[in-house]
Tab-separated table of C-alpha atoms in Angstrom:
chain	number	residue	atom	x	y	z
A	240	UNK	CA	-118.118	110.517	-66.461
A	241	UNK	CA	-115.842	107.772	-67.783
A	242	UNK	CA	-114.723	105.216	-65.214
A	243	UNK	CA	-116.124	103.094	-62.424
A	244	UNK	CA	-113.367	103.440	-59.827
A	245	UNK	CA	-113.269	105.275	-56.517
A	246	UNK	CA	-112.369	108.694	-57.954
A	247	UNK	CA	-115.040	108.482	-60.653
A	248	UNK	CA	-117.526	107.492	-57.957
A	249	UNK	CA	-116.544	110.392	-55.696
A	250	UNK	CA	-116.694	112.928	-58.528
A	251	UNK	CA	-120.082	111.625	-59.643
A	252	UNK	CA	-121.319	112.093	-56.083
A	253	UNK	CA	-120.104	115.721	-55.988
A	254	UNK	CA	-121.383	116.688	-59.434
A	255	UNK	CA	-124.792	115.049	-59.126
A	256	UNK	CA	-125.408	116.397	-55.611
A	257	UNK	CA	-124.605	119.858	-56.985
A	258	UNK	CA	-127.459	119.415	-59.465
A	259	UNK	CA	-125.625	118.278	-62.602
A	260	UNK	CA	-126.903	115.447	-64.779
A	261	UNK	CA	-124.172	112.802	-64.980
A	262	UNK	CA	-124.193	110.168	-67.713
A	263	UNK	CA	-121.881	107.627	-66.143
A	264	UNK	CA	-120.019	105.162	-68.367
A	265	UNK	CA	-118.871	101.937	-66.716
A	266	UNK	CA	-117.240	99.031	-68.481
A	267	UNK	CA	-119.047	96.191	-66.684
A	268	UNK	CA	-122.714	95.560	-67.406
A	269	UNK	CA	-123.130	93.932	-63.973
A	270	UNK	CA	-121.961	97.149	-62.278
A	271	UNK	CA	-124.493	99.197	-64.234
A	272	UNK	CA	-127.274	96.800	-63.309
A	273	UNK	CA	-126.243	96.882	-59.659
A	274	UNK	CA	-126.271	100.698	-59.669
A	275	UNK	CA	-129.691	100.794	-61.297
A	276	UNK	CA	-131.041	98.295	-58.783
A	277	UNK	CA	-129.419	99.487	-55.533
A	278	UNK	CA	-128.128	103.032	-56.329
A	279	UNK	CA	-124.651	102.029	-55.087
A	280	UNK	CA	-121.398	101.224	-56.906
A	281	UNK	CA	-120.751	97.568	-55.990
A	282	UNK	CA	-116.963	97.823	-56.232
A	283	UNK	CA	-115.841	101.197	-54.889
A	284	UNK	CA	-117.114	103.552	-52.177
A	285	UNK	CA	-120.147	101.312	-51.928
A	286	UNK	CA	-121.666	103.336	-49.062
A	287	UNK	CA	-122.326	106.270	-51.427
A	288	UNK	CA	-125.932	106.398	-52.645
A	289	UNK	CA	-126.884	108.031	-55.946
A	290	UNK	CA	-130.007	109.819	-57.103
A	291	UNK	CA	-130.957	108.043	-60.334
A	292	UNK	CA	-132.890	111.099	-61.453
A	293	UNK	CA	-129.493	112.779	-61.897
A	294	UNK	CA	-127.105	109.859	-62.447
A	295	UNK	CA	-127.543	107.641	-65.519
A	296	UNK	CA	-125.239	104.601	-65.545
A	297	UNK	CA	-124.569	102.965	-68.932
A	298	UNK	CA	-122.131	100.736	-70.804
A	299	UNK	CA	-122.811	102.572	-74.084
A	300	UNK	CA	-119.915	105.003	-74.478
A	301	UNK	CA	-121.281	106.898	-77.487
A	302	UNK	CA	-124.673	107.282	-75.819
A	303	UNK	CA	-123.051	108.542	-72.622
A	304	UNK	CA	-121.140	111.350	-74.300
A	305	UNK	CA	-123.584	112.307	-77.059
A	306	UNK	CA	-125.456	115.074	-75.202
A	307	UNK	CA	-122.744	115.933	-72.666
A	308	UNK	CA	-121.149	119.366	-72.456
A	309	UNK	CA	-118.258	118.026	-70.377
A	310	UNK	CA	-116.337	114.776	-70.524
A	311	UNK	CA	-114.566	113.797	-67.287
A	312	UNK	CA	-111.927	111.101	-67.701
A	313	UNK	CA	-111.474	108.957	-64.593
A	314	UNK	CA	-110.323	105.594	-65.937
A	315	UNK	CA	-106.769	104.339	-65.260
A	316	UNK	CA	-104.315	105.931	-67.683
A	317	UNK	CA	-103.442	102.552	-69.222
A	318	UNK	CA	-107.079	102.143	-70.329
A	319	UNK	CA	-107.647	105.628	-71.785
A	320	UNK	CA	-106.436	104.839	-75.284
A	321	UNK	CA	-108.276	101.493	-75.668
A	322	UNK	CA	-111.513	103.147	-74.500
A	323	UNK	CA	-111.350	106.432	-76.409
A	324	UNK	CA	-109.940	104.994	-79.633
A	325	UNK	CA	-113.358	103.403	-80.184
A	326	UNK	CA	-114.812	106.868	-80.744
A	327	UNK	CA	-114.955	108.797	-83.997
A	328	UNK	CA	-112.311	111.535	-84.251
A	329	UNK	CA	-115.055	114.185	-84.270
A	330	UNK	CA	-116.916	112.749	-81.264
A	331	UNK	CA	-115.494	115.349	-78.863
A	332	UNK	CA	-115.389	118.238	-81.324
A	333	UNK	CA	-117.592	120.608	-79.313
A	334	UNK	CA	-116.937	119.247	-75.838
A	335	UNK	CA	-114.736	120.287	-72.973
A	336	UNK	CA	-112.600	117.487	-71.577
A	337	UNK	CA	-111.325	117.383	-68.006
A	338	UNK	CA	-108.876	114.693	-66.940
A	339	UNK	CA	-109.102	113.371	-63.388
A	340	UNK	CA	-106.321	110.882	-64.180
A	341	UNK	CA	-102.978	111.184	-62.419
A	342	UNK	CA	-101.058	109.082	-64.892
A	343	UNK	CA	-99.714	108.967	-68.453
A	344	UNK	CA	-100.579	107.020	-71.613
A	345	UNK	CA	-98.023	104.182	-71.203
A	346	UNK	CA	-97.667	103.264	-74.865
A	347	UNK	CA	-96.971	106.878	-75.820
A	348	UNK	CA	-95.263	108.326	-72.697
A	349	UNK	CA	-97.768	111.130	-73.165
A	350	UNK	CA	-99.933	113.229	-70.873
A	351	UNK	CA	-103.609	112.297	-71.021
A	352	UNK	CA	-104.627	115.782	-72.148
A	353	UNK	CA	-101.977	115.745	-74.898
A	354	UNK	CA	-103.275	112.419	-76.165
A	355	UNK	CA	-106.896	113.653	-76.155
A	356	UNK	CA	-105.954	116.860	-77.979
A	357	UNK	CA	-104.023	114.913	-80.622
A	358	UNK	CA	-106.537	112.100	-81.067
A	359	UNK	CA	-109.641	114.311	-81.304
A	360	UNK	CA	-108.038	117.478	-82.748
A	361	UNK	CA	-109.033	119.620	-79.762
A	362	UNK	CA	-107.669	123.029	-78.854
A	363	UNK	CA	-106.008	123.523	-75.485
A	364	UNK	CA	-108.849	125.875	-74.532
A	365	UNK	CA	-111.077	122.753	-74.426
A	366	UNK	CA	-108.882	120.919	-71.917
A	367	UNK	CA	-108.569	120.849	-68.154
A	368	UNK	CA	-107.174	118.696	-65.363
A	369	UNK	CA	-108.365	118.043	-61.799
A	370	UNK	CA	-105.523	118.109	-59.292
A	371	UNK	CA	-104.825	118.620	-55.625
A	372	UNK	CA	-104.625	116.580	-52.411
A	373	UNK	CA	-107.982	114.875	-52.597
A	374	UNK	CA	-108.423	111.178	-51.826
A	375	UNK	CA	-111.702	109.743	-53.053
A	376	UNK	CA	-112.271	107.996	-49.732
A	377	UNK	CA	-112.244	111.303	-47.839
A	378	UNK	CA	-114.533	112.952	-50.386
A	379	UNK	CA	-116.995	110.110	-49.864
A	380	UNK	CA	-116.820	110.792	-46.123
A	381	UNK	CA	-117.386	114.514	-46.843
A	382	UNK	CA	-114.060	115.551	-45.308
A	383	UNK	CA	-112.915	119.067	-46.190
A	384	UNK	CA	-110.979	118.852	-49.459
A	385	UNK	CA	-109.302	121.247	-51.906
A	386	UNK	CA	-109.111	120.860	-55.663
A	387	UNK	CA	-107.340	122.786	-58.402
A	388	UNK	CA	-108.653	122.903	-61.960
A	389	UNK	CA	-105.765	123.476	-64.315
A	390	UNK	CA	-106.506	124.879	-67.763
A	391	UNK	CA	-105.053	127.530	-70.082
A	392	UNK	CA	-108.666	128.704	-70.487
A	393	UNK	CA	-109.654	130.665	-67.382
A	394	UNK	CA	-113.349	130.431	-68.234
A	395	UNK	CA	-113.270	126.647	-68.456
A	396	UNK	CA	-111.402	126.352	-65.161
A	397	UNK	CA	-113.767	128.704	-63.321
A	398	UNK	CA	-116.887	127.030	-64.683
A	399	UNK	CA	-115.750	123.569	-63.675
A	400	UNK	CA	-114.755	124.871	-60.243
A	401	UNK	CA	-118.361	126.011	-59.803
A	402	UNK	CA	-119.604	122.537	-60.692
A	403	UNK	CA	-117.472	121.052	-57.910
A	404	UNK	CA	-117.742	123.537	-55.056
A	405	UNK	CA	-119.884	122.566	-52.081
A	406	UNK	CA	-119.730	122.729	-48.293
A	407	UNK	CA	-116.775	120.309	-48.089
A	408	UNK	CA	-115.003	120.881	-51.445
A	409	UNK	CA	-113.150	124.070	-52.332
A	410	UNK	CA	-112.036	124.412	-55.944
A	411	UNK	CA	-109.748	127.010	-57.504
A	412	UNK	CA	-108.501	127.630	-61.065
A	413	UNK	CA	-104.891	127.587	-62.290
A	414	UNK	CA	-103.353	128.162	-65.710
A	415	UNK	CA	-100.500	125.629	-65.573
A	416	UNK	CA	-102.129	122.645	-67.290
A	417	UNK	CA	-98.948	120.743	-68.189
A	418	UNK	CA	-97.044	121.454	-64.974
A	419	UNK	CA	-99.935	120.377	-62.768
A	420	UNK	CA	-100.489	117.237	-64.824
A	421	UNK	CA	-96.817	116.236	-64.830
A	422	UNK	CA	-96.582	116.878	-61.093
A	423	UNK	CA	-99.636	114.681	-60.496
A	424	UNK	CA	-97.841	111.918	-62.396
A	425	UNK	CA	-94.536	112.340	-60.584
A	426	UNK	CA	-95.952	112.467	-57.062
A	427	UNK	CA	-97.141	108.891	-57.596
A	428	UNK	CA	-93.558	107.858	-58.372
A	429	UNK	CA	-92.361	109.532	-55.178
A	430	UNK	CA	-95.095	107.897	-53.093
A	431	UNK	CA	-94.274	104.516	-54.593
A	432	UNK	CA	-90.575	104.953	-53.788
A	433	UNK	CA	-91.439	106.075	-50.274
A	434	UNK	CA	-93.576	102.965	-49.958
A	435	UNK	CA	-90.637	100.772	-50.967
A	436	UNK	CA	-88.542	102.439	-48.257
A	437	UNK	CA	-91.339	101.965	-45.722
A	438	UNK	CA	-91.617	98.289	-46.625
A	439	UNK	CA	-87.892	97.928	-46.006
A	440	UNK	CA	-88.215	99.467	-42.545
A	441	UNK	CA	-87.091	103.044	-43.218
A	442	UNK	CA	-88.840	105.536	-40.966
A	443	UNK	CA	-90.455	108.973	-41.057
A	444	UNK	CA	-87.113	110.779	-40.950
A	445	UNK	CA	-86.040	109.176	-44.214
A	446	UNK	CA	-89.420	109.771	-45.841
A	447	UNK	CA	-89.274	113.474	-44.962
A	448	UNK	CA	-85.874	113.763	-46.629
A	449	UNK	CA	-87.102	111.767	-49.620
A	450	UNK	CA	-90.072	114.120	-50.092
A	451	UNK	CA	-87.872	117.204	-49.661
A	452	UNK	CA	-85.539	115.929	-52.363
A	453	UNK	CA	-88.537	114.981	-54.493
A	454	UNK	CA	-89.670	118.609	-54.650
A	455	UNK	CA	-86.298	119.513	-56.155
A	456	UNK	CA	-86.461	116.568	-58.554
A	457	UNK	CA	-89.913	117.580	-59.747
A	458	UNK	CA	-88.782	121.198	-60.165
A	459	UNK	CA	-85.798	120.159	-62.301
A	460	UNK	CA	-87.949	117.927	-64.495
A	461	UNK	CA	-90.689	120.530	-65.011
A	462	UNK	CA	-88.187	123.212	-65.902
A	463	UNK	CA	-86.636	120.899	-68.470
A	464	UNK	CA	-89.865	119.708	-70.101
A	465	UNK	CA	-92.145	122.748	-69.668
A	466	UNK	CA	-90.210	125.775	-68.388
A	467	UNK	CA	-92.284	128.565	-66.864
A	468	UNK	CA	-92.627	130.278	-63.488
A	469	UNK	CA	-94.637	128.139	-61.039
A	470	UNK	CA	-94.983	127.961	-57.269
A	471	UNK	CA	-94.430	124.333	-56.303
A	472	UNK	CA	-95.507	125.065	-52.733
A	473	UNK	CA	-99.118	125.416	-53.952
A	474	UNK	CA	-101.543	122.656	-52.983
A	475	UNK	CA	-101.872	121.373	-56.567
A	476	UNK	CA	-98.161	120.487	-56.448
A	477	UNK	CA	-96.799	120.101	-52.907
A	478	UNK	CA	-100.140	119.327	-51.284
A	479	UNK	CA	-100.826	116.474	-53.695
A	480	UNK	CA	-97.292	115.147	-53.197
A	481	UNK	CA	-97.604	115.151	-49.412
A	482	UNK	CA	-100.965	113.416	-49.209
A	483	UNK	CA	-99.906	110.740	-51.683
A	484	UNK	CA	-96.594	110.122	-49.930
A	485	UNK	CA	-98.025	109.913	-46.409
A	486	UNK	CA	-101.686	108.881	-46.535
A	487	UNK	CA	-103.089	105.483	-45.604
A	488	UNK	CA	-105.342	105.786	-48.661
A	489	UNK	CA	-102.417	106.123	-51.105
A	490	UNK	CA	-102.461	103.096	-53.382
A	491	UNK	CA	-99.020	104.015	-54.772
A	492	UNK	CA	-97.487	104.062	-51.296
A	493	UNK	CA	-99.258	100.769	-50.509
A	494	UNK	CA	-98.014	99.193	-53.738
A	495	UNK	CA	-94.437	100.326	-53.046
A	496	UNK	CA	-94.597	99.066	-49.471
A	497	UNK	CA	-95.615	95.626	-50.703
A	498	UNK	CA	-92.689	95.565	-53.139
A	499	UNK	CA	-90.368	96.664	-50.320
A	500	UNK	CA	-91.650	93.813	-48.166
A	501	UNK	CA	-90.796	91.281	-50.845
A	502	UNK	CA	-93.839	91.021	-53.092
A	503	UNK	CA	-93.190	90.725	-56.797
A	504	UNK	CA	-94.704	93.476	-58.935
A	505	UNK	CA	-97.279	91.053	-60.325
A	506	UNK	CA	-98.312	89.660	-56.948
A	507	UNK	CA	-98.638	93.171	-55.484
A	508	UNK	CA	-100.841	94.226	-58.401
A	509	UNK	CA	-103.053	91.157	-58.050
A	510	UNK	CA	-103.490	91.533	-54.298
A	511	UNK	CA	-104.320	95.251	-54.483
A	512	UNK	CA	-106.971	94.819	-57.200
A	513	UNK	CA	-106.495	98.521	-57.998
A	514	UNK	CA	-104.204	100.362	-60.387
A	515	UNK	CA	-101.156	102.062	-58.899
A	516	UNK	CA	-100.508	104.699	-61.565
A	517	UNK	CA	-96.937	105.169	-60.359
A	518	UNK	CA	-95.919	101.780	-61.761
A	519	UNK	CA	-96.596	102.908	-65.336
A	520	UNK	CA	-95.531	106.506	-64.687
A	521	UNK	CA	-92.032	105.438	-63.654
A	522	UNK	CA	-91.363	103.941	-67.072
A	523	UNK	CA	-92.889	106.888	-68.961
A	524	UNK	CA	-90.897	109.517	-67.068
A	525	UNK	CA	-87.734	107.400	-67.363
A	526	UNK	CA	-88.196	107.213	-71.145
A	527	UNK	CA	-88.845	110.956	-71.448
A	528	UNK	CA	-85.761	111.678	-69.374
A	529	UNK	CA	-83.496	109.788	-71.748
A	530	UNK	CA	-83.552	112.931	-73.903
A	531	UNK	CA	-83.809	115.508	-71.125
A	532	UNK	CA	-81.027	113.997	-68.989
A	533	UNK	CA	-82.314	115.589	-65.769
A	534	UNK	CA	-80.818	114.409	-62.483
A	535	UNK	CA	-83.680	112.250	-61.110
A	536	UNK	CA	-82.286	109.786	-58.556
A	537	UNK	CA	-85.661	108.954	-56.950
A	538	UNK	CA	-87.331	108.148	-60.255
A	539	UNK	CA	-84.337	106.104	-61.361
A	540	UNK	CA	-84.347	104.143	-58.101
A	541	UNK	CA	-88.008	103.245	-58.607
A	542	UNK	CA	-87.365	102.304	-62.236
A	543	UNK	CA	-84.452	100.060	-61.275
A	544	UNK	CA	-86.540	98.199	-58.710
A	545	UNK	CA	-89.676	97.815	-60.838
A	546	UNK	CA	-88.242	97.291	-64.314
A	547	UNK	CA	-84.590	96.286	-63.906
A	548	UNK	CA	-85.428	93.972	-60.980
A	549	UNK	CA	-82.706	95.375	-58.755
A	550	UNK	CA	-83.238	94.265	-55.149
A	551	UNK	CA	-85.167	97.006	-53.277
A	552	UNK	CA	-82.760	96.920	-50.316
A	553	UNK	CA	-79.735	97.397	-52.593
A	554	UNK	CA	-81.375	100.218	-54.559
A	555	UNK	CA	-82.396	102.093	-51.400
A	556	UNK	CA	-78.826	101.837	-50.109
A	557	UNK	CA	-77.669	103.542	-53.316
A	558	UNK	CA	-80.427	106.150	-53.211
A	559	UNK	CA	-79.882	107.154	-49.590
A	560	UNK	CA	-76.320	108.243	-50.437
A	561	UNK	CA	-77.697	110.608	-53.115
A	562	UNK	CA	-80.173	112.413	-50.847
A	563	UNK	CA	-79.353	115.525	-48.854
C-alpha cells in the first residue's frame, strides 16, 4: 500500500482485516513511528486501529514492495511520478498494480495506469483500478459500500474483488479500465464546479441540472478519447459522480465551495490540508481536449475560474446559459 491518506488508511483496514499482509509505505517517519507505537494513523481516520501482525508500516519503498504480489497506489496523483520514479524500471515486473487514485499525472496529462504501464513496461493484464461511490470516512465507519475493480484482465479483477469483500463492502469486476479511470477523474471536476456554484449560493435545483449535464459531458469525452459501449448509469460511473457531487465528505466539492465563497485557490488548498484532485484534473482534461475539441462547458467553466482567474460569479452566469 502506497500512501498515508484517508483512502489508503481505509483500504489497509479492509485488506488487513480480511487476512492479507499489508506492507504500508508512508512518506513521514513520524507517522510510521506513531503507527508502530499506537496502531493508529495520526493524520487520517485516526479512530481506526490496526493489527501490527498483519500491517507493517515503513518509509522504505523498495522494502515495502519487494515481496508484494500486489501494489496498491493511493497517493495523490501529483505525487505518483516523484515517488515511483525512484524505483528501478524492473521493480514491478512481476507485480499486479491497482490504482486507487482518482486523478491524473499532472505533468503528463496521463492516466495513472498508463503512466505505470509506460514507466515499468507492464502489460495491461497487470493493471487495475478501484472505483465506485466509496468515501473513506464511511468505510472507516463500516457503512455499506460498493466498489468496482476495473481491469481488462477478468482474473485480476475477480481476485482483487475477493480481497476486498466483507460484510460491509461489495466488490464487482468490470472490463472498462480506461473509461472507469477517466470517469473517476472527471467526476471530481464536476463536484468542484458544483462546489463553486454552492459557494455562490446556487441551490439543489441547479446542482441537479449540473450533474445531469455532466453525465452527457462525460459521455461525449469518453466516446472521443476511448470509444466503446459502456453503461454510464452503473455505480462505477454515475454512482461515483453522485456521491462526489453531493456528499459532505467530498473534498472536491468543499474545495470548490471555498473558491465560490471567495477563497483564492492557494488559500483554499492551505486551509483544507488535503489534495482536491479536481484542481489538477481540470487542467489535464482541458489540455487533452485541445485536440479532441469535445463540447465540455462544465470543465471549461472550472478551468476558467481556477486557471484563467475569471470571477466565479461571472463564469457561473455564463455556464448556466449553456445548461439544459
